[in-house]
mmCIF file of C-alpha atoms in Angstrom:
data_model
loop_
_atom_site.group_PDB
_atom_site.id
_atom_site.type_symbol
_atom_site.label_atom_id
_atom_site.label_comp_id
_atom_site.label_asym_id
_atom_site.label_seq_id
_atom_site.Cartn_x
_atom_site.Cartn_y
_atom_site.Cartn_z
ATOM 1 C CA MET C 1 123.532 89.081 105.081
ATOM 2 C CA SER C 2 121.633 87.947 102.048
ATOM 3 C CA ALA C 3 119.728 84.755 102.411
ATOM 4 C CA THR C 4 119.565 81.996 100.105
ATOM 5 C CA ALA C 5 120.448 80.274 103.379
ATOM 6 C CA SER C 6 123.938 79.083 102.721
ATOM 7 C CA GLY C 7 124.488 75.474 103.547
ATOM 8 C CA SER C 8 120.956 74.506 102.618
ATOM 9 C CA ARG C 9 120.385 72.267 99.627
ATOM 10 C CA CYS C 10 117.086 74.030 98.956
ATOM 11 C CA GLU C 11 117.021 76.509 96.104
ATOM 12 C CA LEU C 12 114.264 79.070 95.824
ATOM 13 C CA SER C 13 112.653 80.228 92.618
ATOM 14 C CA ASP C 14 113.361 83.757 91.414
ATOM 15 C CA GLN C 15 109.592 84.232 91.745
ATOM 16 C CA ALA C 16 109.712 83.637 95.524
ATOM 17 C CA PRO C 17 108.855 86.807 97.502
ATOM 18 C CA HIS C 18 111.956 88.786 98.447
ATOM 19 C CA VAL C 19 111.881 90.233 101.973
ATOM 20 C CA LEU C 20 114.211 92.787 103.567
ATOM 21 C CA VAL C 21 114.686 92.129 107.308
ATOM 22 C CA VAL C 22 116.023 95.136 109.261
ATOM 23 C CA ASP C 23 116.949 94.563 112.912
ATOM 24 C CA ASP C 24 119.987 95.658 114.940
ATOM 25 C CA ASP C 25 119.975 92.378 116.905
ATOM 26 C CA ARG C 26 122.187 89.919 114.978
ATOM 27 C CA ARG C 27 120.559 86.874 116.565
ATOM 28 C CA VAL C 28 117.074 88.074 115.601
ATOM 29 C CA ARG C 29 118.220 88.833 112.042
ATOM 30 C CA GLU C 30 119.694 85.391 111.602
ATOM 31 C CA LEU C 31 116.727 83.567 113.129
ATOM 32 C CA LEU C 32 114.245 85.524 111.023
ATOM 33 C CA SER C 33 116.278 85.044 107.855
ATOM 34 C CA ARG C 34 116.571 81.301 108.417
ATOM 35 C CA TYR C 35 112.894 80.864 109.255
ATOM 36 C CA LEU C 36 111.665 82.971 106.342
ATOM 37 C CA PHE C 37 113.910 81.065 103.959
ATOM 38 C CA GLU C 38 112.541 77.769 105.239
ATOM 39 C CA GLN C 39 109.031 79.111 104.551
ATOM 40 C CA GLY C 40 109.849 79.896 100.921
ATOM 41 C CA PHE C 41 111.018 83.521 101.033
ATOM 42 C CA ARG C 42 114.170 85.009 99.594
ATOM 43 C CA VAL C 43 115.706 87.164 102.332
ATOM 44 C CA THR C 44 118.168 90.032 102.570
ATOM 45 C CA ALA C 45 119.069 91.286 106.058
ATOM 46 C CA ALA C 46 120.391 94.623 107.295
ATOM 47 C CA ALA C 47 121.577 95.721 110.747
ATOM 48 C CA ASN C 48 120.354 99.312 110.540
ATOM 49 C CA ALA C 49 118.510 101.824 108.386
ATOM 50 C CA ALA C 50 121.629 102.987 106.552
ATOM 51 C CA GLU C 51 122.500 99.431 105.515
ATOM 52 C CA ALA C 52 118.889 98.769 104.504
ATOM 53 C CA ARG C 53 118.823 101.928 102.389
ATOM 54 C CA ALA C 54 122.009 100.913 100.595
ATOM 55 C CA LYS C 55 120.638 97.459 99.777
ATOM 56 C CA ALA C 56 117.294 98.862 98.634
ATOM 57 C CA GLN C 57 119.111 100.939 96.020
ATOM 58 C CA SER C 58 120.144 97.831 94.107
ATOM 59 C CA LEU C 59 117.470 95.279 95.014
ATOM 60 C CA VAL C 60 113.679 95.167 94.675
ATOM 61 C CA PHE C 61 111.769 93.831 97.672
ATOM 62 C CA ASP C 62 108.252 92.464 97.959
ATOM 63 C CA ALA C 63 108.054 93.424 101.645
ATOM 64 C CA MET C 64 110.072 94.756 104.587
ATOM 65 C CA VAL C 65 110.165 93.428 108.147
ATOM 66 C CA LEU C 66 111.350 96.434 110.107
ATOM 67 C CA ASP C 67 112.305 96.688 113.789
ATOM 68 C CA VAL C 68 111.109 99.887 115.466
ATOM 69 C CA MET C 69 113.742 100.231 118.196
ATOM 70 C CA MET C 70 117.097 100.673 116.456
ATOM 71 C CA PRO C 71 119.942 102.996 117.504
ATOM 72 C CA GLY C 72 120.357 106.110 115.399
ATOM 73 C CA GLU C 73 117.667 106.198 112.743
ATOM 74 C CA SER C 74 114.671 104.353 114.214
ATOM 75 C CA GLY C 75 112.349 102.037 112.349
ATOM 76 C CA PHE C 76 109.689 104.760 112.373
ATOM 77 C CA ASP C 77 112.140 107.237 110.818
ATOM 78 C CA TYR C 78 113.203 104.788 108.132
ATOM 79 C CA ALA C 79 109.621 103.753 107.316
ATOM 80 C CA ARG C 80 108.678 107.407 106.936
ATOM 81 C CA LYS C 81 111.491 107.933 104.405
ATOM 82 C CA VAL C 82 110.602 104.741 102.522
ATOM 83 C CA ARG C 83 107.005 105.901 102.158
ATOM 84 C CA GLU C 84 108.137 109.063 100.364
ATOM 85 C CA THR C 85 109.073 107.036 97.289
ATOM 86 C CA SER C 86 107.833 103.443 97.682
ATOM 87 C CA ARG C 87 104.636 101.460 98.257
ATOM 88 C CA VAL C 88 106.502 98.325 99.400
ATOM 89 C CA PRO C 89 104.534 96.563 102.194
ATOM 90 C CA ILE C 90 106.044 97.148 105.650
ATOM 91 C CA LEU C 91 105.563 94.913 108.702
ATOM 92 C CA MET C 92 106.902 96.619 111.834
ATOM 93 C CA LEU C 93 108.315 94.694 114.803
ATOM 94 C CA THR C 94 108.656 96.118 118.289
ATOM 95 C CA ALA C 95 109.279 94.959 121.829
ATOM 96 C CA ARG C 96 106.533 97.357 122.910
ATOM 97 C CA SER C 97 102.811 96.744 122.469
ATOM 98 C CA ASN C 98 101.886 100.352 123.250
ATOM 99 C CA THR C 99 98.790 101.430 121.312
ATOM 100 C CA ASN C 100 100.414 104.774 120.532
ATOM 101 C CA ASP C 101 103.266 102.956 118.774
ATOM 102 C CA ARG C 102 100.777 101.010 116.666
ATOM 103 C CA VAL C 103 98.948 104.183 115.653
ATOM 104 C CA THR C 104 102.241 105.967 114.900
ATOM 105 C CA GLY C 105 103.339 103.135 112.623
ATOM 106 C CA LEU C 106 100.026 103.113 110.773
ATOM 107 C CA GLU C 107 100.039 106.879 110.379
ATOM 108 C CA ILE C 108 103.512 106.704 108.877
ATOM 109 C CA GLY C 109 102.264 104.166 106.351
ATOM 110 C CA ALA C 110 103.194 100.759 107.771
ATOM 111 C CA ASP C 111 100.858 97.974 106.650
ATOM 112 C CA ASP C 112 100.913 95.892 109.823
ATOM 113 C CA TYR C 113 102.439 95.802 113.287
ATOM 114 C CA LEU C 114 103.630 92.811 115.356
ATOM 115 C CA PRO C 115 104.879 93.145 118.963
ATOM 116 C CA LYS C 116 107.765 90.977 120.215
ATOM 117 C CA PRO C 117 107.854 88.230 121.276
ATOM 118 C CA PHE C 118 105.721 86.765 118.509
ATOM 119 C CA GLU C 119 104.737 83.366 117.208
ATOM 120 C CA PRO C 120 106.710 82.695 113.965
ATOM 121 C CA ARG C 121 103.618 81.326 112.236
ATOM 122 C CA GLU C 122 101.811 84.591 112.938
ATOM 123 C CA LEU C 123 104.679 86.501 111.319
ATOM 124 C CA ILE C 124 104.325 84.396 108.169
ATOM 125 C CA LEU C 125 100.553 84.857 108.064
ATOM 126 C CA ARG C 126 100.828 88.622 108.471
ATOM 127 C CA LEU C 127 103.652 88.869 105.956
ATOM 128 C CA ASN C 128 101.747 86.860 103.347
ATOM 129 C CA ASN C 129 98.679 88.979 104.031
ATOM 130 C CA ILE C 130 100.365 92.329 103.315
ATOM 131 C CA ILE C 131 102.131 90.926 100.239
ATOM 132 C CA ASN C 132 98.813 89.633 98.891
ATOM 133 C CA ARG C 133 97.183 92.995 99.594
ATOM 134 C CA ASN C 134 99.865 94.658 97.540
ATOM 135 C CA ALA C 135 99.204 92.387 94.572
ATOM 136 C CA GLY C 136 95.442 92.135 95.077
ATOM 137 C CA PRO C 137 93.927 95.170 93.336
ATOM 138 C CA ARG C 138 96.164 94.883 90.295
ATOM 139 C CA ARG C 139 95.633 91.141 89.971
ATOM 140 C CA ASP C 140 91.953 90.675 90.801
ATOM 141 C CA ALA C 141 90.013 93.759 89.798
ATOM 142 C CA GLY C 142 88.814 94.716 86.378
ATOM 143 C CA GLY C 143 89.581 97.931 84.532
ATOM 144 C CA GLU C 144 86.769 99.903 86.160
ATOM 145 C CA THR C 145 87.332 103.494 87.258
ATOM 146 C CA VAL C 146 85.186 104.934 90.054
ATOM 147 C CA THR C 147 84.831 108.703 90.384
ATOM 148 C CA PHE C 148 83.847 110.841 93.379
ATOM 149 C CA GLY C 149 84.054 114.603 93.115
ATOM 150 C CA PRO C 150 87.382 115.585 91.500
ATOM 151 C CA PHE C 151 88.872 112.155 92.303
ATOM 152 C CA SER C 152 89.070 108.983 90.248
ATOM 153 C CA TYR C 153 90.099 105.552 91.490
ATOM 154 C CA ARG C 154 91.305 102.846 89.103
ATOM 155 C CA LEU C 155 90.487 99.489 90.667
ATOM 156 C CA ASP C 156 92.812 97.361 88.543
ATOM 157 C CA ARG C 157 95.847 99.523 89.322
ATOM 158 C CA GLY C 158 94.888 100.752 92.762
ATOM 159 C CA GLU C 159 95.563 104.312 91.590
ATOM 160 C CA LEU C 160 93.932 107.359 93.156
ATOM 161 C CA ARG C 161 94.037 110.612 91.182
ATOM 162 C CA ARG C 162 92.785 114.131 91.629
ATOM 163 C CA GLU C 163 92.306 115.103 87.998
ATOM 164 C CA ASP C 164 95.826 114.513 86.554
ATOM 165 C CA GLU C 165 97.622 114.395 89.918
ATOM 166 C CA MET C 166 98.499 111.003 91.396
ATOM 167 C CA ILE C 167 97.666 110.784 95.113
ATOM 168 C CA ARG C 168 100.023 108.542 97.079
ATOM 169 C CA ILE C 169 98.243 106.026 99.305
ATOM 170 C CA THR C 170 99.529 103.117 101.378
ATOM 171 C CA GLU C 171 98.729 99.492 100.622
ATOM 172 C CA ARG C 172 96.271 99.320 103.532
ATOM 173 C CA GLU C 173 94.549 102.499 102.354
ATOM 174 C CA ARG C 174 94.442 101.043 98.844
ATOM 175 C CA GLU C 175 92.782 97.859 100.092
ATOM 176 C CA ILE C 176 90.119 99.814 101.975
ATOM 177 C CA LEU C 177 89.464 102.181 99.077
ATOM 178 C CA THR C 178 89.171 99.247 96.665
ATOM 179 C CA ILE C 179 86.526 97.587 98.858
ATOM 180 C CA LEU C 180 84.574 100.836 99.220
ATOM 181 C CA ALA C 181 84.829 101.711 95.517
ATOM 182 C CA ALA C 182 83.777 98.213 94.438
ATOM 183 C CA ALA C 183 80.659 98.550 96.611
ATOM 184 C CA GLY C 184 79.417 101.294 94.276
ATOM 185 C CA GLY C 185 78.172 103.597 97.018
ATOM 186 C CA ALA C 186 76.631 100.877 99.197
ATOM 187 C CA ASN C 187 77.340 100.631 102.921
ATOM 188 C CA VAL C 188 80.348 98.480 103.870
ATOM 189 C CA GLU C 189 80.572 96.890 107.300
ATOM 190 C CA ARG C 190 83.665 97.505 109.435
ATOM 191 C CA GLU C 191 84.374 93.761 109.550
ATOM 192 C CA ALA C 192 84.658 93.664 105.756
ATOM 193 C CA LEU C 193 87.166 96.524 105.787
ATOM 194 C CA ALA C 194 89.219 94.798 108.491
ATOM 195 C CA GLY C 195 90.009 91.906 106.117
ATOM 196 C CA ASN C 196 91.839 88.986 107.723
ATOM 197 C CA GLY C 197 93.272 91.048 110.549
ATOM 198 C CA GLY C 198 90.409 90.318 112.928
ATOM 199 C CA ALA C 199 89.588 92.510 115.911
ATOM 200 C CA ALA C 200 92.978 94.236 115.986
ATOM 201 C CA ALA C 201 92.647 95.319 112.353
ATOM 202 C CA GLU C 202 89.072 96.457 112.940
ATOM 203 C CA ARG C 203 90.247 98.779 115.728
ATOM 204 C CA THR C 204 92.606 100.542 113.313
ATOM 205 C CA ILE C 205 90.025 101.138 110.563
ATOM 206 C CA ASP C 206 89.257 104.636 111.896
ATOM 207 C CA VAL C 207 92.948 105.545 111.622
ATOM 208 C CA GLN C 208 93.074 104.419 107.996
ATOM 209 C CA ILE C 209 89.822 106.181 107.093
ATOM 210 C CA ASN C 210 91.024 109.420 108.700
ATOM 211 C CA ARG C 211 94.233 109.270 106.664
ATOM 212 C CA LEU C 212 92.246 108.792 103.468
ATOM 213 C CA ARG C 213 89.983 111.687 104.417
ATOM 214 C CA ARG C 214 92.985 113.975 104.849
ATOM 215 C CA LYS C 215 93.936 113.131 101.268
ATOM 216 C CA THR C 216 90.485 113.464 99.701
ATOM 217 C CA GLU C 217 88.312 115.781 101.777
ATOM 218 C CA VAL C 218 88.267 119.585 101.931
ATOM 219 C CA ASP C 219 87.157 119.275 105.565
ATOM 220 C CA PRO C 220 88.101 115.834 106.944
ATOM 221 C CA ALA C 221 85.989 116.469 110.053
ATOM 222 C CA ASN C 222 82.905 116.844 107.851
ATOM 223 C CA PRO C 223 83.527 114.381 105.027
ATOM 224 C CA THR C 224 81.688 114.542 101.730
ATOM 225 C CA PHE C 225 82.972 111.357 100.120
ATOM 226 C CA LEU C 226 84.175 108.922 102.833
ATOM 227 C CA GLN C 227 81.058 108.877 104.949
ATOM 228 C CA THR C 228 80.520 107.180 108.315
ATOM 229 C CA VAL C 229 77.422 104.977 108.537
ATOM 230 C CA ARG C 230 76.578 104.765 112.226
ATOM 231 C CA GLY C 231 76.304 101.263 113.571
ATOM 232 C CA VAL C 232 77.465 99.755 110.270
ATOM 233 C CA GLY C 233 80.735 101.076 108.895
ATOM 234 C CA TYR C 234 81.485 103.364 105.963
ATOM 235 C CA ARG C 235 80.452 104.183 102.406
ATOM 236 C CA LEU C 236 82.096 105.968 99.505
ATOM 237 C CA ALA C 237 79.766 108.520 97.890
ATOM 238 C CA VAL C 238 80.574 107.768 94.273
ATOM 239 C CA ASP C 239 79.277 109.826 91.351
#
C-alpha cells in the first residue's frame, strides 16, 4: 500500500516527508497511513520486513515507523539490517513497554520508541522530532570541525571520522555529539542532551553516551574524550 490516500482530493507536495510504515496488522497499517497522510506525510506501507526491504530498494524515505513484534523477521532484526547501510530515522512501535525492549531498540540504532496503544498526536510529534534531528546538523550548523584525539567531527555534515575513516553513528548519537562539540569543551547538562524527549529521553542518555564511547574510546569504562561530569551531565574533551 502506497499512500497518497486514494479517494482524497488532497494532493501532497513532493517535498512532504515520505514515511515507510511497517506493521503486520493490516488495520494498524491502514489507520496509520490514513492519519499520517492527513497530517501532511507521504506514506508507503509494508506488511513485513521483506516487503519493506523491497520497497526501500526503489524509494527514499525520510523516516520509518517500524513495529517490533512481526512474524518471521522482527522489527529489531530489520532495524539492525537497515542500520548497516542507512541513517534513516526509525521510530519503533511495540505492544510492550518493557524497559529492556526500549534499550534493545536504542542499542540497535532506533531513534525513538513508542509503546502501543499510543496517542496519534504523540506519534506525529515524535516522528517530526526525529526527522528534524536528521536534518538539523546539516541545516543549522556552520562548517566548523571539532577535533578530539584522532577523531574529527564536522558539525555541518554531522560526520565523525577517525583520521580518514568514517565512523557510522545514529541520528540520536549525532544530535548528542553535535551539542557536545558545539559546547567547545564546556559542561553540558543532561536536560540539554535529552532535547524535546523529556524525562524518558533523559533516562536513555547514558545508553547513547555508552554507544558513542564504544566507537571513540580505547577503554569505554575509563573515557578520555566523552567525560561524565557528576551532578551535571557530560563534556567532550576537545583539542
